[in-house]
CSV table of C-alpha atoms in Angstrom, one decimal:
chain,number,residue,atom,x,y,z
A,23,MET,CA,-23.5,-61.1,3.0
A,24,CYS,CA,-23.5,-57.6,2.5
A,25,ILE,CA,-25.3,-57.9,-1.4
A,26,THR,CA,-29.1,-58.7,-1.3
A,27,ALA,CA,-31.1,-59.7,-4.4
A,28,ALA,CA,-33.4,-58.0,-5.3
A,29,PRO,CA,-31.9,-53.7,-5.4
A,30,VAL,CA,-29.1,-53.5,-6.5
A,31,LEU,CA,-27.2,-51.8,-5.4
A,32,PRO,CA,-24.6,-53.4,-2.3
A,33,VAL,CA,-24.9,-51.5,0.6
A,34,PHE,CA,-20.8,-51.3,1.0
A,35,ASP,CA,-18.8,-51.0,-2.3
A,36,ALA,CA,-15.7,-51.5,-0.4
A,37,ASP,CA,-13.7,-52.4,-3.5
A,38,ASP,CA,-14.9,-49.2,-4.9
A,39,LEU,CA,-13.8,-47.3,-2.3
A,40,LEU,CA,-10.0,-49.1,-1.8
A,41,ALA,CA,-10.0,-48.0,-5.7
A,42,ARG,CA,-10.6,-44.8,-5.2
A,43,ILE,CA,-8.1,-44.0,-2.4
A,44,GLY,CA,-5.2,-46.1,-3.9
A,45,GLY,CA,-5.9,-48.9,-2.1
A,46,ARG,CA,-5.0,-48.0,0.3
A,47,SER,CA,-6.8,-50.6,3.0
A,48,GLU,CA,-5.0,-49.6,6.1
A,49,LEU,CA,-6.8,-46.5,6.0
A,50,ILE,CA,-9.9,-48.0,5.7
A,51,PRO,CA,-11.2,-48.2,9.2
A,52,ARG,CA,-10.0,-44.8,10.0
A,53,PHE,CA,-12.9,-43.9,7.3
A,54,LEU,CA,-15.7,-46.2,9.2
A,55,GLU,CA,-15.2,-44.1,12.5
A,56,LEU,CA,-15.2,-41.3,10.6
A,57,PHE,CA,-18.3,-41.8,8.6
A,58,ARG,CA,-20.2,-43.8,12.2
A,59,ASN,CA,-19.5,-40.2,14.0
A,60,GLY,CA,-20.6,-38.1,11.3
A,61,VAL,CA,-23.7,-40.4,10.8
A,62,ALA,CA,-24.5,-40.6,14.2
A,63,ARG,CA,-24.9,-36.6,14.6
A,64,GLN,CA,-26.4,-36.5,10.7
A,65,ARG,CA,-28.9,-38.6,12.1
A,66,GLU,CA,-29.8,-36.8,15.3
A,67,GLU,CA,-30.0,-33.7,12.8
A,68,LEU,CA,-32.6,-35.2,10.3
A,69,ALA,CA,-35.1,-36.5,13.4
A,70,ALA,CA,-34.7,-32.7,14.5
A,71,ALA,CA,-35.7,-31.7,11.2
A,72,VAL,CA,-38.9,-34.1,11.4
A,73,SER,CA,-39.9,-33.0,14.5
A,74,SER,CA,-40.2,-29.8,14.3
A,75,GLY,CA,-41.5,-30.6,9.9
A,76,ASP,CA,-38.7,-27.6,8.8
A,77,ALA,CA,-38.0,-28.6,5.2
A,78,ASP,CA,-34.6,-27.2,4.5
A,79,ALA,CA,-33.3,-28.6,7.6
A,80,VAL,CA,-34.4,-32.3,6.5
A,81,ARG,CA,-32.9,-31.3,2.9
A,82,ILE,CA,-29.3,-30.1,4.4
A,83,ALA,CA,-29.1,-33.0,6.4
A,84,ALA,CA,-29.9,-35.7,3.7
A,85,HIS,CA,-27.6,-33.7,2.1
A,86,ALA,CA,-24.7,-34.5,4.4
A,87,VAL,CA,-25.3,-38.2,4.7
A,88,LYS,CA,-26.0,-38.5,1.0
A,89,GLY,CA,-21.9,-36.6,0.3
A,90,SER,CA,-20.5,-39.1,3.7
A,91,ALA,CA,-22.1,-42.2,1.4
A,92,ALA,CA,-20.9,-41.9,-1.9
A,93,ASN,CA,-17.8,-41.4,-0.2
A,94,ILE,CA,-17.5,-44.2,2.0
A,95,SER,CA,-19.2,-45.8,-0.8
A,96,ALA,CA,-22.2,-47.1,1.1
A,97,LEU,CA,-24.5,-46.5,-1.4
A,98,ARG,CA,-27.3,-48.7,-0.4
A,99,VAL,CA,-27.9,-45.4,2.1
A,100,HIS,CA,-26.3,-43.0,-0.3
A,101,ASP,CA,-29.9,-43.9,-3.2
A,102,ILE,CA,-32.1,-43.3,-0.1
A,103,ALA,CA,-30.2,-40.0,1.5
A,104,ALA,CA,-30.5,-38.3,-2.1
A,105,ASN,CA,-34.1,-39.3,-2.8
A,106,ILE,CA,-34.9,-37.5,0.8
A,107,GLU,CA,-32.8,-35.1,-0.3
A,108,LYS,CA,-34.5,-34.7,-3.6
A,109,ASN,CA,-38.3,-34.7,-1.6
A,110,ALA,CA,-37.7,-32.3,0.3
A,111,ILE,CA,-36.4,-30.4,-2.5
A,112,GLU,CA,-39.7,-31.0,-4.7
A,113,GLY,CA,-41.4,-29.7,-1.1
A,114,HIS,CA,-42.7,-33.9,-0.8
A,115,ILE,CA,-41.9,-33.3,2.9
A,116,ASN,CA,-43.9,-36.5,3.8
A,117,ALA,CA,-42.7,-38.5,1.1
A,118,ALA,CA,-39.0,-37.6,2.5
A,119,VAL,CA,-40.6,-38.1,6.1
A,120,THR,CA,-41.8,-41.4,5.4
A,121,GLN,CA,-38.4,-42.7,3.4
A,122,ILE,CA,-36.5,-42.4,7.3
A,123,PRO,CA,-37.0,-45.2,8.1
A,124,ASP,CA,-35.3,-47.3,5.8
A,125,LEU,CA,-32.7,-44.4,5.6
A,126,HIS,CA,-32.0,-45.5,9.4
A,127,GLU,CA,-32.7,-49.1,8.1
A,128,GLU,CA,-29.7,-49.3,5.4
A,129,LEU,CA,-27.6,-46.8,8.8
A,130,ASP,CA,-27.9,-49.8,10.4
A,131,ARG,CA,-27.6,-52.3,7.8
A,132,PHE,CA,-24.1,-50.6,7.0
A,133,ASP,CA,-23.2,-50.2,10.1
A,134,ARG,CA,-23.3,-54.3,10.4
A,135,CYS,CA,-21.6,-55.0,7.3
A,136,SER,CA,-18.2,-52.6,7.7
A,137,ARG,CA,-18.0,-54.0,10.8
A,138,GLU,CA,-18.3,-57.2,9.7
A,139,GLN,CA,-15.2,-56.3,6.5
A,140,PHE,CA,-13.2,-54.5,8.3
A,141,PRO,CA,-13.2,-55.4,12.5
B,8,MET,CA,6.9,-32.8,-9.7
B,9,ASN,CA,8.7,-29.5,-9.1
B,10,GLU,CA,5.8,-26.9,-10.3
B,11,LEU,CA,3.9,-28.1,-6.8
B,12,ASP,CA,7.4,-27.0,-4.8
B,13,ARG,CA,5.6,-25.8,-1.3
B,14,VAL,CA,1.9,-26.1,-2.7
B,15,THR,CA,-0.6,-24.8,-0.2
B,16,ILE,CA,-4.0,-26.1,0.5
B,17,LEU,CA,-6.1,-25.0,2.6
B,18,VAL,CA,-9.4,-27.9,1.9
B,19,VAL,CA,-13.2,-26.1,3.5
B,20,ASP,CA,-16.1,-29.1,4.6
B,21,ASP,CA,-17.7,-29.1,7.6
B,22,GLU,CA,-17.4,-33.7,8.1
B,23,GLU,CA,-14.6,-34.3,9.4
B,24,LEU,CA,-14.8,-38.1,6.9
B,25,ASN,CA,-14.4,-35.8,3.8
B,26,ARG,CA,-11.6,-33.4,5.1
B,27,GLU,CA,-10.4,-36.6,6.4
B,28,MET,CA,-10.0,-38.3,2.7
B,29,LEU,CA,-9.6,-34.9,0.5
B,30,GLN,CA,-5.9,-35.3,2.9
B,31,VAL,CA,-5.6,-38.3,2.8
B,32,MET,CA,-5.8,-38.0,-1.4
B,33,LEU,CA,-3.3,-35.4,-1.5
B,34,ALA,CA,-0.6,-36.5,0.8
B,35,ASP,CA,0.9,-37.9,-2.5
B,36,LEU,CA,0.9,-34.4,-4.2
B,37,ASP,CA,3.9,-33.3,-1.4
B,38,VAL,CA,1.9,-30.5,-0.4
B,39,THR,CA,0.4,-28.5,2.6
B,40,VAL,CA,-2.9,-28.9,3.8
B,41,HIS,CA,-5.1,-26.5,6.1
B,42,LEU,CA,-8.3,-28.0,7.5
B,43,ALA,CA,-11.5,-25.9,8.3
B,44,CYS,CA,-14.9,-26.9,8.6
B,45,ASN,CA,-16.7,-23.8,7.7
B,46,GLY,CA,-16.3,-21.2,5.6
B,47,LYS,CA,-16.0,-18.8,8.5
B,48,ASP,CA,-12.8,-20.3,9.8
B,49,ALA,CA,-12.1,-20.6,5.8
B,50,ALA,CA,-11.9,-16.8,5.9
B,51,ASP,CA,-9.1,-17.0,9.3
B,52,GLN,CA,-7.1,-20.1,8.2
B,53,LEU,CA,-6.9,-17.6,4.3
B,54,SER,CA,-6.2,-14.5,6.2
B,55,ALA,CA,-3.5,-16.6,8.6
B,56,HIS,CA,-1.9,-18.3,4.7
B,57,PRO,CA,-2.3,-15.6,1.9
B,58,GLU,CA,0.1,-18.3,-0.4
B,59,THR,CA,-2.4,-20.6,0.0
B,60,ASP,CA,-2.2,-22.2,-3.8
B,61,LEU,CA,-5.8,-23.5,-4.1
B,62,ILE,CA,-9.2,-24.2,-2.3
B,63,LEU,CA,-11.4,-26.8,-2.4
B,64,LEU,CA,-14.7,-25.7,-1.9
B,65,ASP,CA,-18.0,-27.7,0.2
B,66,LEU,CA,-21.4,-25.6,0.1
B,67,GLU,CA,-23.4,-26.8,2.3
B,68,MET,CA,-21.7,-25.7,5.7
B,69,PRO,CA,-22.8,-24.8,8.9
B,70,ILE,CA,-22.0,-20.6,10.4
B,71,MET,CA,-20.8,-20.1,7.2
B,72,ASP,CA,-21.5,-21.3,3.3
B,73,GLY,CA,-19.5,-22.1,0.7
B,74,PHE,CA,-21.4,-20.0,-1.4
B,75,GLU,CA,-20.7,-17.3,1.3
B,76,LEU,CA,-17.7,-17.8,1.3
B,77,LEU,CA,-17.0,-17.7,-2.8
B,78,GLU,CA,-19.0,-14.1,-3.3
B,79,MET,CA,-16.1,-13.0,0.4
B,80,LEU,CA,-12.8,-14.0,-2.1
B,81,ARG,CA,-15.2,-12.4,-5.5
B,82,TRP,CA,-14.5,-9.3,-4.0
B,83,HIS,CA,-10.9,-9.5,-2.5
B,84,ALA,CA,-7.9,-8.1,-3.0
B,85,THR,CA,-6.0,-10.4,-3.7
B,86,LEU,CA,-7.6,-13.8,-2.1
B,87,ARG,CA,-9.6,-13.7,-5.5
B,88,ASP,CA,-6.2,-14.4,-7.1
B,89,ILE,CA,-6.9,-18.4,-5.1
B,90,PRO,CA,-8.1,-20.8,-7.8
B,91,VAL,CA,-11.6,-22.8,-6.7
B,92,ILE,CA,-12.5,-26.7,-6.8
B,93,VAL,CA,-16.0,-26.6,-5.2
B,94,ILE,CA,-17.0,-30.3,-4.5
B,95,THR,CA,-20.4,-31.2,-5.0
B,96,ALA,CA,-22.9,-33.9,-3.7
B,97,GLY,CA,-24.6,-33.2,-7.4
B,98,ARG,CA,-24.6,-31.5,-10.6
B,99,SER,CA,-27.4,-28.7,-9.9
B,100,GLU,CA,-24.9,-26.0,-7.6
B,101,VAL,CA,-22.6,-26.6,-10.0
B,102,THR,CA,-23.7,-23.5,-12.2
B,103,ARG,CA,-24.2,-21.7,-9.7
B,104,THR,CA,-20.6,-22.1,-8.1
B,105,LEU,CA,-19.4,-21.3,-11.9
B,106,SER,CA,-20.9,-18.4,-12.6
B,107,LEU,CA,-19.5,-17.0,-8.5
B,108,GLY,CA,-16.1,-17.9,-9.7
B,109,ALA,CA,-15.1,-21.5,-8.9
B,110,ARG,CA,-13.0,-22.2,-11.2
B,111,ASP,CA,-13.7,-25.8,-11.2
B,112,PHE,CA,-16.3,-28.5,-9.9
B,113,LEU,CA,-15.7,-32.4,-7.8
B,114,THR,CA,-18.4,-34.6,-7.2
B,115,LYS,CA,-18.0,-36.7,-3.9
B,116,PRO,CA,-17.4,-39.7,-4.1
B,117,TYR,CA,-13.8,-38.1,-4.3
B,118,ASP,CA,-11.4,-40.1,-7.0
B,119,ARG,CA,-7.8,-39.1,-6.0
B,120,GLU,CA,-6.5,-39.8,-9.3
B,121,GLU,CA,-9.7,-37.3,-10.9
B,122,LEU,CA,-8.9,-35.3,-8.0
B,123,THR,CA,-4.8,-34.6,-8.7
B,124,LEU,CA,-5.3,-34.1,-11.9
B,125,ARG,CA,-8.4,-31.2,-11.2
B,126,VAL,CA,-6.0,-30.8,-8.2
B,127,MET,CA,-2.8,-29.7,-10.5
B,128,ASN,CA,-4.1,-28.4,-13.5
B,129,LEU,CA,-5.5,-25.5,-10.5
B,130,VAL,CA,-1.9,-25.8,-9.2
B,131,ARG,CA,-0.3,-25.0,-12.4
B,132,THR,CA,-1.8,-22.3,-13.9
B,133,LYS,CA,-2.4,-20.6,-10.3
B,134,LYS,CA,2.4,-21.4,-10.1
B,135,LEU,CA,2.6,-19.3,-13.6
B,136,THR,CA,0.1,-16.4,-12.7
B,137,ASP,CA,2.5,-15.5,-9.7
B,138,MET,CA,5.7,-16.4,-11.6
B,139,ILE,CA,4.4,-13.6,-14.0
B,140,SER,CA,2.9,-11.7,-11.1
B,141,ASP,CA,6.5,-11.9,-9.6
B,142,LEU,CA,8.0,-10.8,-13.3
B,143,ASN,CA,6.2,-8.3,-13.1
B,144,ASN,CA,7.2,-6.2,-10.4
B,145,SER,CA,10.7,-7.5,-10.0
B,146,LEU,CA,10.4,-5.7,-13.9
B,147,GLU,CA,8.7,-2.5,-12.6
B,148,MET,CA,11.6,-2.6,-9.9
B,149,GLU,CA,14.4,-3.0,-12.0
B,150,VAL,CA,12.7,0.4,-14.2
B,151,ALA,CA,12.6,2.3,-11.5
B,152,ARG,CA,15.9,0.8,-10.3
B,153,LYS,CA,17.2,1.8,-14.5
B,154,THR,CA,15.8,5.3,-14.1
B,155,ALA,CA,17.1,6.2,-11.2
B,156,ASP,CA,20.3,5.0,-12.1
B,157,LEU,CA,20.2,7.2,-15.2
B,158,ARG,CA,19.4,10.3,-13.1
B,159,ALA,CA,22.3,9.5,-11.2
B,160,ALA,CA,24.5,9.2,-14.5
B,161,LEU,CA,22.7,12.7,-16.1
B,162,GLU,CA,23.7,14.4,-12.7
B,163,PHE,CA,26.8,13.5,-12.5
B,164,SER,CA,27.5,14.9,-16.4
B,165,ARG,CA,26.0,17.6,-15.0
B,166,ASP,CA,28.5,18.5,-12.0
B,167,ALA,CA,31.4,17.4,-14.8
B,168,GLU,CA,30.6,19.3,-17.3
B,169,TYR,CA,30.6,22.2,-13.8
B,170,GLU,CA,34.0,20.8,-12.5
B,171,ILE,CA,35.8,21.4,-15.9
B,172,THR,CA,34.4,24.6,-16.4
B,173,LEU,CA,35.9,25.4,-12.2
B,174,ARG,CA,39.0,23.7,-13.7
B,175,LEU,CA,39.3,25.7,-16.7
B,176,GLY,CA,39.4,28.7,-14.3
B,177,ARG,CA,41.7,27.6,-11.9
B,178,ALA,CA,43.8,26.7,-15.0
B,179,ALA,CA,44.0,29.8,-16.7
B,180,GLU,CA,43.6,32.4,-13.2
B,181,PHE,CA,47.6,30.4,-12.5
B,182,ARG,CA,48.6,32.3,-16.0
B,183,ASP,CA,47.7,35.6,-15.2
B,184,LEU,CA,47.8,37.4,-11.9
B,185,GLU,CA,44.1,36.9,-10.3
B,186,THR,CA,44.2,34.3,-7.2
B,187,GLY,CA,41.7,31.7,-7.1
B,188,MET,CA,39.2,33.8,-4.4
B,189,HIS,CA,38.8,35.5,-7.3
B,190,ILE,CA,37.7,33.1,-10.1
B,191,ARG,CA,34.9,32.4,-6.7
B,192,ARG,CA,34.2,35.8,-5.8
B,193,ILE,CA,33.5,36.2,-9.8
B,194,SER,CA,31.4,34.0,-9.8
B,195,GLU,CA,29.1,34.4,-7.4
B,196,MET,CA,28.7,38.1,-8.2
B,197,SER,CA,28.2,38.0,-11.4
B,198,SER,CA,25.4,35.3,-10.6
B,199,GLU,CA,24.2,37.4,-7.4
B,200,LEU,CA,23.6,40.6,-10.4
B,201,ALA,CA,22.2,38.1,-12.7
B,202,GLU,CA,19.3,37.5,-9.7
B,203,LEU,CA,18.9,40.8,-8.9
B,204,ALA,CA,19.0,41.8,-13.3
B,205,GLY,CA,15.7,39.3,-13.3
B,206,LEU,CA,17.1,36.5,-14.9
B,207,SER,CA,15.9,33.1,-14.9
B,208,ALA,CA,17.3,30.8,-12.6
B,209,GLN,CA,18.3,27.9,-14.7
B,210,ASP,CA,20.4,31.0,-16.1
B,211,CYS,CA,22.3,32.6,-13.2
B,212,GLU,CA,22.7,28.3,-12.7
B,213,THR,CA,25.3,28.5,-16.0
B,214,LEU,CA,26.4,32.1,-15.6
B,215,ARG,CA,27.7,30.7,-11.8
B,216,TYR,CA,29.4,28.0,-14.0
B,217,ALA,CA,30.8,30.5,-17.0
B,218,SER,CA,31.8,33.1,-15.6
B,219,PRO,CA,35.0,31.3,-14.1
B,220,LEU,CA,35.6,31.1,-18.0
B,221,HIS,CA,36.7,35.0,-18.9
B,222,ASP,CA,40.1,34.3,-19.1
B,223,VAL,CA,40.8,31.1,-20.1
B,224,GLY,CA,42.0,32.6,-23.0
B,225,LYS,CA,45.2,34.0,-21.5
B,226,VAL,CA,46.1,30.4,-21.7
B,227,GLY,CA,47.0,30.9,-25.4
B,228,ILE,CA,48.8,34.8,-24.7
B,229,PRO,CA,52.7,34.0,-23.9
B,230,ASP,CA,55.2,34.8,-20.5
B,231,ARG,CA,56.9,37.6,-22.0
B,232,ILE,CA,53.3,39.7,-22.7
B,233,LEU,CA,51.3,37.8,-19.4
B,234,LEU,CA,54.1,38.6,-16.9
B,235,LYS,CA,56.3,42.3,-18.6
B,236,PRO,CA,57.2,43.1,-15.9
B,237,ALA,CA,56.2,46.2,-17.7
B,238,ARG,CA,53.0,48.4,-19.5
B,239,LEU,CA,52.8,47.0,-22.6
B,240,ASP,CA,53.3,48.8,-25.5
B,241,ASP,CA,50.6,48.9,-28.5
B,242,LYS,CA,52.1,45.5,-30.0
B,243,GLU,CA,51.6,43.2,-27.0
B,244,MET,CA,48.7,44.8,-25.9
B,245,HIS,CA,47.2,43.4,-29.2
B,246,ILE,CA,48.2,40.6,-28.1
B,247,MET,CA,47.1,40.3,-24.5
B,248,ARG,CA,43.9,41.2,-26.7
B,249,LEU,CA,43.9,38.7,-27.9
B,250,HIS,CA,42.5,36.6,-24.8
B,251,THR,CA,39.0,37.5,-25.4
B,252,THR,CA,39.4,36.2,-29.3
B,253,ILE,CA,41.4,33.2,-27.6
B,254,GLY,CA,38.9,32.3,-25.4
B,255,GLY,CA,35.9,32.7,-27.4
B,256,MET,CA,37.2,29.6,-29.9
B,257,ILE,CA,38.4,27.4,-26.8
B,258,LEU,CA,35.1,27.5,-26.2
B,259,GLY,CA,33.6,27.9,-29.1
B,260,GLU,CA,30.9,25.0,-31.2
B,261,ALA,CA,30.0,24.1,-27.3
B,262,ASP,CA,25.8,23.6,-28.9
B,263,ARG,CA,25.2,21.1,-27.0
B,264,TYR,CA,26.4,22.6,-23.6
B,265,PRO,CA,25.4,25.4,-22.1
B,266,VAL,CA,27.4,25.8,-19.7
B,267,LEU,CA,30.7,26.2,-22.1
B,268,GLN,CA,28.5,27.4,-24.3
B,269,ALA,CA,28.0,30.0,-22.4
B,270,GLY,CA,30.9,30.3,-20.7
B,271,GLY,CA,32.8,31.6,-25.2
B,272,ILE,CA,30.4,34.4,-24.8
B,273,ILE,CA,31.9,36.0,-22.0
B,274,ALA,CA,35.2,35.2,-22.6
B,275,LEU,CA,34.7,36.7,-25.8
B,276,GLN,CA,32.6,39.7,-24.5
B,277,HIS,CA,34.0,40.7,-21.2
B,278,HIS,CA,36.0,43.6,-22.4
B,279,GLU,CA,33.7,44.6,-25.1
B,280,LYS,CA,32.1,48.0,-23.4
B,281,TRP,CA,28.7,49.9,-23.3
B,282,ASP,CA,29.7,52.7,-25.3
B,283,GLY,CA,31.5,50.5,-27.9
B,284,SER,CA,34.4,51.4,-27.6
B,285,GLY,CA,35.7,48.1,-25.9
B,286,TYR,CA,37.1,45.3,-27.4
B,287,PRO,CA,38.0,42.9,-29.7
B,288,ASP,CA,34.7,43.2,-32.2
B,289,GLY,CA,33.0,46.9,-30.3
B,290,LEU,CA,30.6,45.5,-29.8
B,291,ALA,CA,27.7,48.6,-28.7
B,292,GLY,CA,24.6,48.9,-26.0
B,293,ARG,CA,22.5,45.4,-26.2
B,294,ASP,CA,24.3,43.4,-28.7
B,295,ILE,CA,26.5,43.0,-25.9
B,296,HIS,CA,25.2,38.9,-24.3
B,297,ILE,CA,23.8,40.4,-20.5
B,298,PHE,CA,26.2,37.4,-19.5
B,299,GLY,CA,29.1,39.5,-21.1
B,300,ARG,CA,28.3,43.2,-19.3
B,301,ILE,CA,27.5,41.1,-16.1
B,302,VAL,CA,31.1,39.9,-15.8
B,303,MET,CA,32.3,43.4,-17.7
B,304,ILE,CA,30.6,45.3,-14.0
B,305,VAL,CA,32.1,42.5,-11.3
B,306,ASP,CA,35.7,42.0,-13.1
B,307,VAL,CA,36.1,45.6,-12.6
B,308,PHE,CA,34.7,46.2,-9.8
B,309,ASP,CA,36.6,43.1,-7.6
B,310,ALA,CA,40.0,43.7,-9.7
B,311,LEU,CA,39.8,47.7,-7.9
B,312,MET,CA,38.5,46.7,-4.9
B,313,SER,CA,41.5,43.9,-4.5
B,314,VAL,CA,45.3,43.9,-3.7
B,315,ARG,CA,47.5,43.8,-7.0
B,316,PRO,CA,51.1,43.9,-7.0
B,317,TYR,CA,50.7,47.3,-9.2
B,318,LYS,CA,48.2,48.9,-6.6
B,319,PRO,CA,46.7,48.4,-2.9
B,320,ALA,CA,43.2,47.8,-2.3
B,321,PHE,CA,41.0,50.5,-2.5
B,322,PRO,CA,38.8,51.4,-0.5
B,323,LEU,CA,34.5,50.7,-1.9
B,324,GLU,CA,33.7,54.3,-1.2
B,325,GLN,CA,37.0,55.3,-3.9
B,326,VAL,CA,35.8,51.6,-6.0
B,327,LEU,CA,32.4,53.7,-6.2
B,328,ALA,CA,33.9,56.9,-7.9
B,329,ILE,CA,36.5,55.3,-9.9
B,330,MET,CA,33.0,53.1,-11.2
B,331,GLU,CA,30.3,55.9,-11.1
B,332,LYS,CA,32.8,57.6,-14.0
B,333,ASP,CA,31.8,54.7,-16.2
B,334,ARG,CA,28.2,54.4,-15.9
B,335,GLY,CA,27.2,54.4,-19.7
B,336,VAL,CA,30.6,53.7,-20.7
B,337,PHE,CA,31.9,50.9,-20.0
B,338,PHE,CA,29.2,49.7,-17.7
B,339,ASP,CA,25.1,49.0,-18.6
B,340,PRO,CA,24.2,52.2,-17.0
B,341,GLU,CA,21.2,49.6,-16.0
B,342,LEU,CA,23.3,47.1,-15.1
B,343,TYR,CA,25.6,49.3,-12.8
B,344,ASP,CA,22.1,50.7,-10.7
B,345,LEU,CA,21.0,47.7,-9.6
B,346,PHE,CA,24.7,47.1,-9.2
B,347,VAL,CA,25.4,49.7,-6.8
B,348,ALA,CA,22.2,49.6,-5.1
B,349,HIS,CA,22.7,46.6,-3.1
B,350,VAL,CA,26.5,47.0,-3.4
B,351,GLU,CA,26.4,45.7,0.3
B,352,LYS,CA,25.7,42.1,-1.5
B,353,PHE,CA,28.5,41.4,-3.4
B,354,THR,CA,31.0,43.6,-0.1
B,355,ALA,CA,29.8,40.0,1.6
B,356,ILE,CA,30.6,37.5,-0.6
B,357,ARG,CA,34.3,39.5,-1.3
B,358,ASP,CA,34.0,38.8,2.7
B,359,ARG,CA,32.7,35.5,2.5
B,360,LEU,CA,35.4,34.5,0.0
B,361,GLN,CA,39.3,36.7,0.5
B,362,ASP,CA,42.1,35.6,-0.6
B,363,SER,CA,44.7,33.8,0.8
B,364,SER,CA,48.3,35.5,1.6
B,365,ASN,CA,50.4,34.4,-0.1
B,366,GLU,CA,48.7,32.1,-2.7
B,367,LEU,CA,50.5,34.3,-5.6
B,368,GLU,CA,53.9,35.4,-4.3
B,369,PRO,CA,55.8,34.0,-6.1
B,370,LEU,CA,54.7,35.3,-9.4
B,371,PHE,CA,54.3,38.7,-8.5
B,372,GLU,CA,58.0,38.7,-7.7
B,373,PHE,CA,57.8,38.8,-11.5
B,374,ALA,CA,54.7,40.9,-11.9
B,375,ARG,CA,54.9,44.8,-12.2
B,376,LEU,CA,52.3,46.3,-13.7
B,377,SER,CA,50.5,44.2,-16.3
B,378,GLU,CA,47.1,46.2,-16.4
B,379,VAL,CA,45.5,44.4,-18.6
B,380,GLY,CA,42.7,47.8,-20.4
B,381,PHE,CA,41.3,48.6,-17.9
B,382,ASN,CA,43.1,51.5,-15.9
B,383,VAL,CA,42.8,52.6,-12.9
B,384,THR,CA,44.8,55.9,-12.4
């Protein structure tokens, strides 16, 4: 199952995505592919930003993940990316960095979950 | 959705997913979508497609971000009229983007219905603005066209007035023994002497067109007098002299037509003499209008220089000798002196506008010596 018990947010709210694109489910695999491609790059950028300790680069990369996640209805990825961005904006670089493993974990979870629903 | 015909939208986002989702969501609107992946790319697309009706703009982008593009658009002469919807991942940038000139904003995740409504609102406004601007342009062109038409009509009516005076002059000339070339020479010579006398360019032009009318009153003189092949008796001479008064009547009451009005003055006064011995009113000196004084000189000069049924053409020296005696008697002495000092200008006009040989031959057969007020012997 894609919905875990503890946090309320779904990993992948496919119904929400479907509603926003006017019920055209045939487009979802294409969007998922684009999301994965984009996120792969964003992950690299995030890793580079963290290793160089560049708070602004962290903010930009997290912001990009947040936007894409919102569009693809990856609600938990969106939630964590938003938190990282917020911490980066407020200068809490350490807090931002500690959340990055969670982000990777949620991204992986989204990947598995979305592949199950749209193989 | 007629108002969305030929709508062009530029989508600017560095994430392919976002660009493609917007493109898919806009597909139902039947609009042309161009894509750009950063601000610089967007600027290039706008140069290539200046007809763009709307920009959907992401803010965080590499190379040139959305804020920079908004700033660039704000100062651009034509592109600044293209409305921009800013796409944000949160509300924090909304105020800043609106202050930079964005018209509206849209938050991620995109919702097709919301997107469509916001896009349509702005596109409709843009199309109306374009329409008003087009209308203004075409109204301006229409005004320019009408003004040109009006100017052309004015010019035509002025030309028509000139044309009428020339033809009226010709009509009178058919009643007389003068030739068509005489009329044209009087016209040129009058204008020339007026210029020498320092009259304004407009007065010279008026005189050029009014002087052919000097004998128009001859249309009112009966043939038996006008064409009498013998010297006129006193009664006949009295009638003959009425051509001045008749000309003044034909061309009178013409305040609105400067050429006809001048023609009236000339017709009435071209037989008035400097010493007051002329007709019809016996005016003297400067009481005679300068147009009348000018035409008196050139009319006599041209008559003396020309062949008439009752006289040969006199050589220039003889003509000047005859006229000299009437300086200050018939002629305004100052104008006469100017005329003599530049007499070559007047002989040049005669050379240029010579009589054709037999234009009035049939009339000459009937006419004998009908000297009219100026005795050359």
